[in-house]
Amino acid sequence: MRLLYFLAHTQAMGGAAKVLITQAYMMKKNGHEVKIVIRNDHRDGHSLSFDTLISNMSIDYDSVYYPIATCLEEIDILDSLTTYADIIPIVSDFKPDLLHSCQINIAVELVARELGIPHLMNVYQVNATMFEMEWLKLLPFYHSGDSNYYCDIWKNGLDITTKCIRVAYESKLRRISNKIGDLKKYHGVNIASFSKYKNQFQIIKFIEYSLNNGIEVYMDFVGNYNNPYGKMCIDYVYSKGLSSYISFIGEVIDVEKYLLKADFMVHLSTSESYPGVIVEAMANYVPIIIAPVGGVLELLSDEINCIIAGGCGYENAYESFIRLKKFYENGYINTIIKNAYITYESNHSYKIVGDELQKYYNFIITDYNDKKNVSQNTLVKNEIQKFFSDSQYSSYSEFFKKHVWYLYHIRKKLRDTNVKSCMIWGAGNAGRLALEWVDYLKLSLIGYIDNYKIGEYCGKPIYNFKTAMNLRPNVIFVSVQKFEIVQEIIQILENSGWRRNWDYFLLFNNPCY
């Protein structure tokens, strides 16, 4: 086969990128012709980590800009239609039998439809409320993820073919050793780009709590920290005098270097599918403390091949660590490490995952060719342009243009109902962005909801949530951007009977909400 792969993010080498690059590498080892396309940013740049890793695998690659989305609400349809033309030559020159992309890549899907090539997308976390909308049929027909948990949600939500393809990793060690040194000192590692849902701040609090309880715990944070959340974590470490115990390593390719000196790995994400870092830990004989989210429990069992934390907070991490410490002291930790390695060998080796992936590719190519007449009758670029053309939105802001796809579907949803009035939650800068949405949807704006402000904003009154509910708005637009505050607002609305993508809509969507 000739296989062409499209990466997603441009600057941080995340787990999803490693998965797709590894999948390309396994297919190369199996004798197939492969090529990888690195996604550039708007300035035609990307992290050189991609070049280094792909070159080390002796895989041919190219780079070009195209938009991607992690959830359907964030699809940038206008940008996809524009960048489509830049992808056509790369695909036409390589003449692939199959396209395989990471995250939601509509530009590549449009190319796939025009050229008659099957397209498989790797997408992981998803919130089922995304499927409250009746989306235009513009998604790839084939999907894969690394957990059955999320594969089932995608399958039921879009009625597409999906398959769980586990994370693949090649172990570089062949021995199991006891912890060497002082049992009063423990060295941990966390491997993830810094973000609110990766929850590194709670791991920092766990280190602080352990030290306050007389236990020396050291931690290496391996991952990109150049963002506001990372800065907040670093500032906290220095303000609390923890810099002797906590190191911020940044993004690396050779994670094994940090696993080799680790007594344990801790992962407290509030949202995950099946993180690849736990596979790396199991393969390198590092015991794992992990929160039970997504598909984690499909292969991991508490005190059998890992330590399952009771939650995502620092207290949960500490309780789990005390159990791990006890197992180090009585020697049972080696049983957990051995069981974890067996789990790795049975589910994540190149041989096992590579064979599964190749079978899926063969199925997709055969299935696609059998259904080709059907697939060619779905929406293609020229038809999509009838729904969406940049000229009709020339007077709107760039933020509005990036969300034309979502707004088209909101308008379609509201058109058949008696929706007339709305409110905007968030009397801040983003609240102005929602005004364009209200105008486009031809709704009457009652006012703003904000539990921390009073008075007026943009000429409209501000109400707290309780008062706002007495005014009975038909629709609420949540214009808040900060992750944890949006989480709180979602909880309030859901507890009050509101449904996301039904009668309330987020301006800033994230599959991890």
Coordinates of C-alpha atoms in Angstrom, one line a residue:
M1 CA 0.0 0.0 0.0
R2 CA 0.9 3.7 -0.4
L3 CA -0.1 5.5 2.8
L4 CA -0.1 9.3 3.3
Y5 CA -0.4 10.6 6.9
F6 CA -1.4 14.1 8.0
L7 CA -0.4 15.4 11.5
A8 CA -2.4 17.9 13.5
H9 CA -0.7 20.3 16.0
T10 CA 2.2 22.4 14.9
Q11 CA 4.3 23.2 18.0
A12 CA 3.9 20.6 20.7
M13 CA 4.8 16.9 20.1
G14 CA 1.8 15.5 21.8
G15 CA 0.7 11.9 22.3
A16 CA -1.7 12.0 19.3
A17 CA 1.2 13.0 17.0
K18 CA 3.4 10.2 18.3
V19 CA 0.7 7.7 17.7
L20 CA 0.3 8.7 14.1
I21 CA 4.0 8.8 13.4
T22 CA 4.4 5.4 15.0
Q23 CA 1.6 4.0 12.9
A24 CA 3.4 5.3 9.8
Y25 CA 6.7 3.7 11.0
M26 CA 5.1 0.4 11.7
M27 CA 3.6 0.3 8.1
K28 CA 7.0 1.2 6.7
K29 CA 8.6 -1.7 8.6
N30 CA 5.8 -3.9 7.1
G31 CA 7.0 -3.0 3.6
H32 CA 4.5 -0.3 2.6
E33 CA 5.3 3.1 1.0
V34 CA 4.6 5.8 3.5
K35 CA 4.9 9.6 3.7
I36 CA 4.0 12.1 6.5
V37 CA 2.7 15.6 6.1
I38 CA 3.6 17.9 9.0
R39 CA 1.1 20.7 9.6
N40 CA 2.5 24.2 9.5
D41 CA 1.2 27.2 11.4
H42 CA 0.0 30.4 9.7
R43 CA 3.6 31.5 9.4
D44 CA 4.6 28.2 7.6
G45 CA 6.5 27.0 10.7
H46 CA 6.4 24.0 13.0
S47 CA 8.4 22.4 15.8
L48 CA 11.6 20.9 14.6
S49 CA 10.9 18.0 16.9
F50 CA 8.7 16.6 14.2
D51 CA 11.5 16.7 11.6
T52 CA 13.9 15.1 14.0
L53 CA 11.7 12.2 15.0
I54 CA 10.5 11.5 11.4
S55 CA 14.0 11.8 10.0
N56 CA 15.2 9.3 12.6
M57 CA 12.7 6.9 11.3
S58 CA 13.9 7.4 7.7
I59 CA 10.4 8.4 6.6
D60 CA 9.8 10.9 3.8
Y61 CA 7.9 14.0 4.8
D62 CA 6.5 17.3 3.6
S63 CA 4.8 20.2 5.3
V64 CA 1.9 22.5 4.5
Y65 CA -0.7 24.6 6.4
Y66 CA -4.2 23.3 6.8
P67 CA -6.8 23.8 9.7
I68 CA -7.7 21.0 12.1
A69 CA -10.3 20.8 14.8
T70 CA -10.6 18.6 17.9
C71 CA -14.4 18.8 18.0
L72 CA -17.0 19.3 15.3
E73 CA -18.1 22.7 16.7
E74 CA -14.6 24.1 16.0
I75 CA -14.4 23.1 12.3
D76 CA -13.1 26.1 10.3
I77 CA -15.0 25.5 7.1
L78 CA -13.9 28.6 5.3
D79 CA -10.2 28.0 6.0
S80 CA -10.6 24.3 4.9
L81 CA -12.1 25.4 1.6
T82 CA -9.2 27.8 1.1
T83 CA -6.3 25.5 2.0
Y84 CA -7.8 22.5 0.1
A85 CA -5.9 23.6 -3.0
D86 CA -2.5 23.4 -1.3
I87 CA -3.1 19.8 -0.3
I88 CA -4.2 18.5 -3.7
P89 CA -0.7 18.5 -5.3
I90 CA 0.9 16.6 -2.3
V91 CA -1.8 13.9 -2.6
S92 CA -1.8 13.8 -6.4
D93 CA 2.0 13.4 -6.5
F94 CA 2.2 10.6 -4.0
K95 CA -0.9 8.7 -5.3
P96 CA -1.8 7.1 -2.0
D97 CA -4.2 4.2 -1.5
L98 CA -5.3 5.6 1.8
L99 CA -5.1 8.9 3.7
H100 CA -4.7 8.8 7.5
S101 CA -5.1 12.0 9.5
C102 CA -5.0 13.1 13.1
Q103 CA -7.9 15.0 14.6
I104 CA -10.7 16.4 12.4
N105 CA -9.3 17.5 9.1
I106 CA -12.0 18.6 6.7
A107 CA -9.5 20.0 4.1
V108 CA -8.0 16.5 3.7
E109 CA -11.5 15.0 3.6
L110 CA -12.5 17.3 0.7
V111 CA -9.4 16.2 -1.2
A112 CA -10.1 12.6 -0.4
R113 CA -13.7 12.9 -1.8
E114 CA -12.6 14.7 -5.0
L115 CA -9.8 12.2 -5.7
G116 CA -11.7 9.1 -4.6
I117 CA -9.4 8.0 -1.8
P118 CA -10.5 6.5 1.5
H119 CA -9.7 8.7 4.6
L120 CA -9.2 7.4 8.1
M121 CA -9.2 9.9 11.0
N122 CA -7.7 9.3 14.5
V123 CA -9.8 11.3 17.0
Y124 CA -9.9 10.6 20.7
Q125 CA -11.8 12.5 23.4
V126 CA -15.3 13.6 22.5
N127 CA -18.3 14.9 24.4
A128 CA -21.5 13.1 23.4
T129 CA -23.4 16.4 23.4
M130 CA -21.5 17.2 20.2
F131 CA -24.0 14.9 18.5
E132 CA -27.0 16.9 19.6
M133 CA -26.5 18.8 16.3
E134 CA -27.5 17.3 12.9
W135 CA -24.2 17.9 11.1
L136 CA -23.8 18.0 7.4
K137 CA -22.3 14.8 6.1
L138 CA -18.7 16.0 5.8
L139 CA -16.8 13.8 8.1
P140 CA -14.6 10.8 7.0
F141 CA -16.4 7.5 6.8
Y142 CA -13.7 5.8 8.9
H143 CA -12.4 6.4 12.4
S144 CA -10.0 4.9 14.9
G145 CA -9.2 5.7 18.5
D146 CA -7.1 4.1 21.2
S147 CA -10.0 3.1 23.5
N148 CA -13.2 1.3 23.0
Y149 CA -14.9 3.9 25.3
Y150 CA -14.5 6.8 22.8
C151 CA -14.7 4.6 19.7
D152 CA -18.2 3.6 20.7
I153 CA -19.2 7.3 21.3
W154 CA -18.0 8.3 17.8
K155 CA -19.6 5.3 16.2
N156 CA -23.0 6.0 17.8
G157 CA -22.8 9.7 17.2
L158 CA -21.9 9.7 13.5
D159 CA -22.9 6.2 12.4
I160 CA -19.5 5.6 11.0
T161 CA -17.1 2.6 10.9
T162 CA -14.6 2.7 13.8
K163 CA -12.0 0.5 15.4
C164 CA -9.9 0.6 18.6
I165 CA -6.3 0.5 17.5
R166 CA -4.1 0.5 20.7
V167 CA -1.1 2.7 21.2
A168 CA 2.0 1.0 19.9
Y169 CA 5.4 1.3 21.5
E170 CA 8.7 -0.5 21.2
S171 CA 10.3 -1.3 24.5
K172 CA 14.0 -0.4 24.8
L173 CA 14.7 -2.3 28.0
R174 CA 14.8 -6.0 28.8
R175 CA 15.1 -6.2 32.6
I176 CA 13.1 -5.5 35.7
S177 CA 15.0 -4.1 38.7
N178 CA 14.1 -3.2 42.3
K179 CA 14.3 0.4 43.3
I180 CA 17.9 1.3 44.2
G181 CA 18.7 3.7 47.0
D182 CA 16.9 5.3 49.9
L183 CA 13.3 4.2 50.3
K184 CA 12.6 7.5 51.9
K185 CA 13.2 9.3 48.6
Y186 CA 11.1 8.8 45.5
H187 CA 11.5 10.2 42.0
G188 CA 8.4 10.6 39.8
V189 CA 7.8 11.7 36.3
N190 CA 4.8 13.2 34.4
I191 CA 4.9 13.3 30.6
A192 CA 2.4 15.6 29.0
S193 CA 2.1 19.1 27.6
F194 CA 0.8 21.5 30.2
S195 CA -2.9 22.1 30.1
K196 CA -5.7 22.4 32.6
Y197 CA -7.1 19.0 31.8
K198 CA -3.7 17.3 32.1
N199 CA -3.9 18.6 35.7
Q200 CA -0.2 19.1 36.4
F201 CA -1.0 21.7 39.2
Q202 CA -2.6 18.9 41.3
I203 CA 0.6 16.9 40.9
I204 CA 2.6 19.9 42.2
K205 CA 0.2 20.1 45.1
F206 CA 0.8 16.4 45.7
I207 CA 4.6 16.9 45.9
E208 CA 4.0 19.8 48.3
Y209 CA 1.7 17.7 50.4
S210 CA 4.1 14.8 50.5
L211 CA 6.9 17.1 51.7
N212 CA 4.7 18.5 54.4
N213 CA 4.2 14.9 55.6
G214 CA 7.9 14.2 55.8
I215 CA 8.2 12.2 52.5
E216 CA 10.7 13.4 49.9
V217 CA 9.2 13.2 46.4
Y218 CA 10.9 14.6 43.4
M219 CA 9.2 15.2 40.1
D220 CA 10.3 15.7 36.5
F221 CA 7.6 17.4 34.3
V222 CA 8.4 16.4 30.7
G223 CA 6.3 18.3 28.2
N224 CA 5.7 21.8 26.7
Y225 CA 5.1 24.3 29.4
N226 CA 5.1 27.5 27.3
N227 CA 1.5 28.6 27.9
P228 CA -0.4 30.4 30.6
Y229 CA -1.2 27.2 32.5
G230 CA 2.4 26.2 32.5
K231 CA 3.5 29.6 33.7
M232 CA 1.0 29.5 36.5
C233 CA 2.4 26.1 37.6
I234 CA 6.0 27.3 37.4
D235 CA 5.2 30.5 39.4
Y236 CA 3.6 28.4 42.1
V237 CA 6.6 26.1 42.4
Y238 CA 9.0 29.1 42.9
S239 CA 6.6 30.9 45.2
K240 CA 6.4 27.8 47.5
G241 CA 10.2 27.1 47.4
L242 CA 9.7 23.7 45.6
S243 CA 12.2 24.2 42.8
S244 CA 14.7 21.8 44.5
Y245 CA 12.1 19.0 44.2
I246 CA 10.4 19.9 40.9
S247 CA 12.0 20.2 37.4
F248 CA 10.4 21.5 34.3
I249 CA 12.1 19.6 31.4
G250 CA 10.1 20.8 28.4
E251 CA 9.4 18.9 25.3
V252 CA 11.8 16.0 24.5
I253 CA 11.9 13.1 22.1
D254 CA 13.8 10.6 24.3
V255 CA 11.3 10.2 27.1
E256 CA 13.1 7.0 28.1
K257 CA 15.9 9.1 29.6
Y258 CA 13.5 10.3 32.2
L259 CA 11.6 7.0 32.6
L260 CA 14.9 5.3 33.4
K261 CA 15.4 7.3 36.6
A262 CA 11.8 7.3 37.7
D263 CA 10.4 5.3 40.5
F264 CA 6.9 5.9 39.3
M265 CA 4.8 7.9 36.8
V266 CA 1.8 9.9 37.9
H267 CA -1.0 10.9 35.5
L268 CA -4.0 12.8 36.9
S269 CA -5.7 14.0 33.7
T270 CA -9.4 14.8 34.1
S271 CA -10.0 13.7 30.5
E272 CA -8.2 11.1 28.5
S273 CA -8.9 8.4 26.0
Y274 CA -6.0 6.0 26.7
P275 CA -2.8 8.0 27.1
G276 CA 0.3 6.7 25.3
V277 CA 2.6 7.6 28.2
I278 CA 1.2 4.8 30.3
V279 CA 2.3 2.4 27.6
E280 CA 5.8 3.9 27.6
A281 CA 5.9 3.5 31.4
M282 CA 4.7 -0.1 31.3
A283 CA 7.2 -1.1 28.7
N284 CA 10.1 0.6 30.6
Y285 CA 9.1 -1.0 34.0
V286 CA 7.9 2.1 35.7
P287 CA 4.9 1.7 38.0
I288 CA 2.0 3.9 37.2
I289 CA -0.4 6.0 39.3
I290 CA -3.3 7.1 37.1
A291 CA -6.8 8.5 37.4
P292 CA -9.6 6.3 36.1
V293 CA -10.8 8.4 33.1
G294 CA -11.8 7.5 29.6
G295 CA -10.7 4.0 28.5
V296 CA -8.0 3.6 31.2
L297 CA -9.8 0.8 33.0
E298 CA -10.1 -1.3 29.8
L299 CA -6.6 -2.7 30.3
L300 CA -5.5 -1.4 33.7
S301 CA -6.5 -2.8 37.1
D302 CA -5.8 -1.4 40.5
E303 CA -2.9 -3.1 42.4
I304 CA -2.6 -5.6 39.6
N305 CA -0.7 -3.7 36.9
C306 CA -0.9 -0.1 38.2
I307 CA -2.2 2.0 41.0
I308 CA -5.6 3.5 40.3
A309 CA -6.2 6.9 42.0
G310 CA -9.6 7.5 43.5
G311 CA -9.8 10.8 41.6
C312 CA -7.9 13.6 40.0
G313 CA -6.9 15.7 43.1
Y314 CA -3.6 15.9 45.0
E315 CA -5.1 14.0 47.9
N316 CA -6.0 11.1 45.6
A317 CA -2.4 11.1 44.3
Y318 CA -1.0 11.1 47.8
E319 CA -3.2 8.2 48.9
S320 CA -2.1 6.2 45.8
F321 CA 1.5 7.1 46.4
I322 CA 1.3 5.8 50.0
R323 CA 0.1 2.4 48.6
L324 CA 2.9 2.4 46.0
K325 CA 5.4 3.2 48.7
K326 CA 4.2 0.3 50.8
F327 CA 4.5 -2.0 47.8
Y328 CA 8.1 -0.9 47.2
E329 CA 8.8 -1.6 50.9
N330 CA 7.4 -5.1 50.9
G331 CA 8.6 -6.0 47.3
Y332 CA 5.1 -6.4 45.8
I333 CA 5.9 -3.6 43.4
N334 CA 7.9 -6.1 41.2
T335 CA 4.7 -8.1 40.7
I336 CA 2.8 -4.9 39.6
I337 CA 5.7 -4.0 37.2
K338 CA 5.8 -7.6 35.7
N339 CA 2.0 -7.6 35.2
A340 CA 2.2 -4.2 33.5
Y341 CA 4.9 -5.4 31.2
I342 CA 2.8 -8.4 30.2
T343 CA -0.1 -6.0 29.5
Y344 CA 2.2 -4.0 27.3
E345 CA 3.5 -7.1 25.4
S346 CA -0.1 -8.4 24.9
N347 CA -1.6 -5.2 23.6
H348 CA 0.9 -2.6 22.6
S349 CA 3.9 -4.2 20.7
Y350 CA 4.6 -3.2 17.2
K351 CA 3.8 -6.7 16.0
I352 CA 0.3 -6.8 17.5
V353 CA -0.7 -3.3 16.8
G354 CA 0.9 -3.2 13.4
D355 CA -1.0 -6.3 12.3
E356 CA -4.3 -4.9 13.6
L357 CA -3.7 -1.6 11.8
Q358 CA -2.8 -3.3 8.5
K359 CA -6.0 -5.4 8.7
Y360 CA -8.0 -2.3 9.2
Y361 CA -6.4 -0.5 6.3
N362 CA -7.2 -3.5 4.1
F363 CA -10.8 -3.5 5.2
I364 CA -11.2 0.2 4.7
I365 CA -9.8 0.1 1.1
T366 CA -12.0 -2.8 0.2
D367 CA -15.1 -1.4 1.9
Y368 CA -14.6 2.1 0.3
N369 CA -14.2 0.6 -3.2
D370 CA -17.4 -1.5 -2.7
K371 CA -19.3 1.7 -1.6
K372 CA -17.6 4.1 -4.0
N373 CA -20.8 5.1 -5.9
V374 CA -22.4 5.9 -2.6
S375 CA -19.5 7.9 -1.2
Q376 CA -19.2 10.0 -4.4
N377 CA -22.8 11.1 -3.9
T378 CA -21.9 12.8 -0.6
L379 CA -21.0 16.5 -0.3
V380 CA -17.9 17.6 -2.2
K381 CA -16.1 20.9 -2.3
N382 CA -18.3 22.6 -5.0
E383 CA -21.4 21.7 -3.1
I384 CA -20.0 22.8 0.2
Q385 CA -19.2 26.2 -1.4
K386 CA -22.9 26.7 -2.1
F387 CA -23.5 26.6 1.7
F388 CA -20.4 28.5 2.7
S389 CA -18.6 31.3 0.8
D390 CA -16.2 33.8 2.3
S391 CA -17.9 36.7 0.5
Q392 CA -21.2 36.5 2.3
Y393 CA -19.3 36.9 5.7
S394 CA -16.9 39.7 4.7
S395 CA -18.4 42.2 7.2
Y396 CA -18.0 39.8 10.2
S397 CA -15.0 39.4 12.5
E398 CA -12.4 36.7 12.1
F399 CA -13.7 34.9 15.1
F400 CA -17.2 34.8 13.5
K401 CA -15.7 33.5 10.2
K402 CA -13.9 30.7 12.0
H403 CA -17.2 29.5 13.5
V404 CA -19.4 29.8 10.4
W405 CA -19.8 26.0 10.3
Y406 CA -21.1 25.9 13.9
L407 CA -23.3 28.9 13.4
Y408 CA -24.8 27.4 10.2
H409 CA -25.9 24.3 12.2
I410 CA -27.1 26.4 15.2
R411 CA -29.3 28.5 12.9
K412 CA -30.6 25.3 11.2
K413 CA -31.5 23.9 14.7
L414 CA -33.2 27.0 15.9
R415 CA -35.1 27.7 12.7
D416 CA -37.6 24.9 13.3
T417 CA -38.3 26.0 16.9
N418 CA -40.0 29.0 18.5
V419 CA -36.7 30.5 19.6
K420 CA -36.8 34.3 19.9
S421 CA -34.9 35.5 22.9
C422 CA -31.4 34.8 24.2
M423 CA -28.9 35.7 26.8
I424 CA -25.1 35.8 26.8
W425 CA -23.2 34.3 29.8
G426 CA -20.1 36.4 30.3
A427 CA -19.9 40.2 30.5
G428 CA -16.3 40.3 29.4
N429 CA -14.4 40.9 26.2
A430 CA -15.6 37.6 24.6
G431 CA -19.2 38.8 25.3
R432 CA -18.8 41.2 22.4
L433 CA -18.0 38.3 20.1
A434 CA -21.4 36.7 20.9
L435 CA -23.2 39.8 19.7
E436 CA -22.4 38.9 16.1
W437 CA -23.8 35.4 16.7
V438 CA -27.0 36.9 18.1
D439 CA -27.3 39.3 15.2
Y440 CA -26.7 36.5 12.6
L441 CA -29.3 34.3 14.2
K442 CA -31.8 37.1 14.4
L443 CA -32.5 36.7 18.1
S444 CA -33.6 39.3 20.7
L445 CA -30.9 39.8 23.4
I446 CA -32.4 40.1 26.9
G447 CA -29.1 40.8 28.5
Y448 CA -25.9 39.2 30.0
I449 CA -25.5 36.7 32.8
D450 CA -22.6 37.2 35.1
N451 CA -22.5 36.3 38.8
Y452 CA -19.6 38.6 39.6
K453 CA -20.7 41.8 37.8
I454 CA -23.6 44.3 38.0
G455 CA -24.8 47.2 35.9
E456 CA -24.7 47.1 32.1
Y457 CA -22.5 45.7 29.4
C458 CA -22.7 46.8 25.7
G459 CA -25.9 48.6 26.5
K460 CA -27.6 45.6 28.0
P461 CA -28.3 44.8 31.7
I462 CA -26.3 42.2 33.6
Y463 CA -28.1 39.6 35.7
N464 CA -27.0 36.9 38.0
F465 CA -28.0 33.4 37.0
K466 CA -31.0 33.1 39.4
T467 CA -32.6 36.4 38.2
A468 CA -31.8 35.5 34.6
M469 CA -33.8 32.3 34.8
N470 CA -36.9 34.3 35.9
L471 CA -36.6 36.1 32.5
R472 CA -37.0 32.8 30.7
P473 CA -34.5 33.1 27.8
N474 CA -34.9 30.5 25.0
V475 CA -31.2 30.2 24.4
I476 CA -28.0 31.0 26.2
F477 CA -24.6 31.6 24.6
V478 CA -21.6 31.0 26.9
S479 CA -18.9 33.4 25.9
V480 CA -16.5 32.6 28.7
Q481 CA -13.1 31.1 27.6
K482 CA -11.3 30.0 30.8
F483 CA -11.5 26.2 31.0
E484 CA -12.3 25.8 34.7
I485 CA -15.0 28.6 34.6
V486 CA -16.7 27.1 31.6
Q487 CA -16.7 23.8 33.5
E488 CA -18.5 25.5 36.4
I489 CA -21.0 27.1 34.0
I490 CA -21.8 23.9 32.2
Q491 CA -22.4 22.2 35.6
I492 CA -24.8 25.0 36.7
L493 CA -26.7 24.8 33.4
E494 CA -26.9 21.0 33.2
N495 CA -28.1 20.9 36.8
S496 CA -30.8 23.4 35.9
G497 CA -32.1 21.3 33.0
W498 CA -30.3 23.0 30.1
R499 CA -28.7 20.9 27.3
R500 CA -25.5 21.7 25.5
N501 CA -26.0 22.1 21.7
W502 CA -29.7 22.1 22.3
D503 CA -30.6 25.3 24.2
Y504 CA -27.2 26.5 25.2
F505 CA -24.1 26.8 23.1
L506 CA -20.4 27.5 23.8
L507 CA -18.4 30.0 21.9
F508 CA -15.2 28.1 22.9
N509 CA -15.7 24.4 22.6
N510 CA -13.4 21.7 23.8
P511 CA -13.8 17.9 23.8
C512 CA -12.5 17.7 27.3
Y513 CA -15.4 19.6 28.9

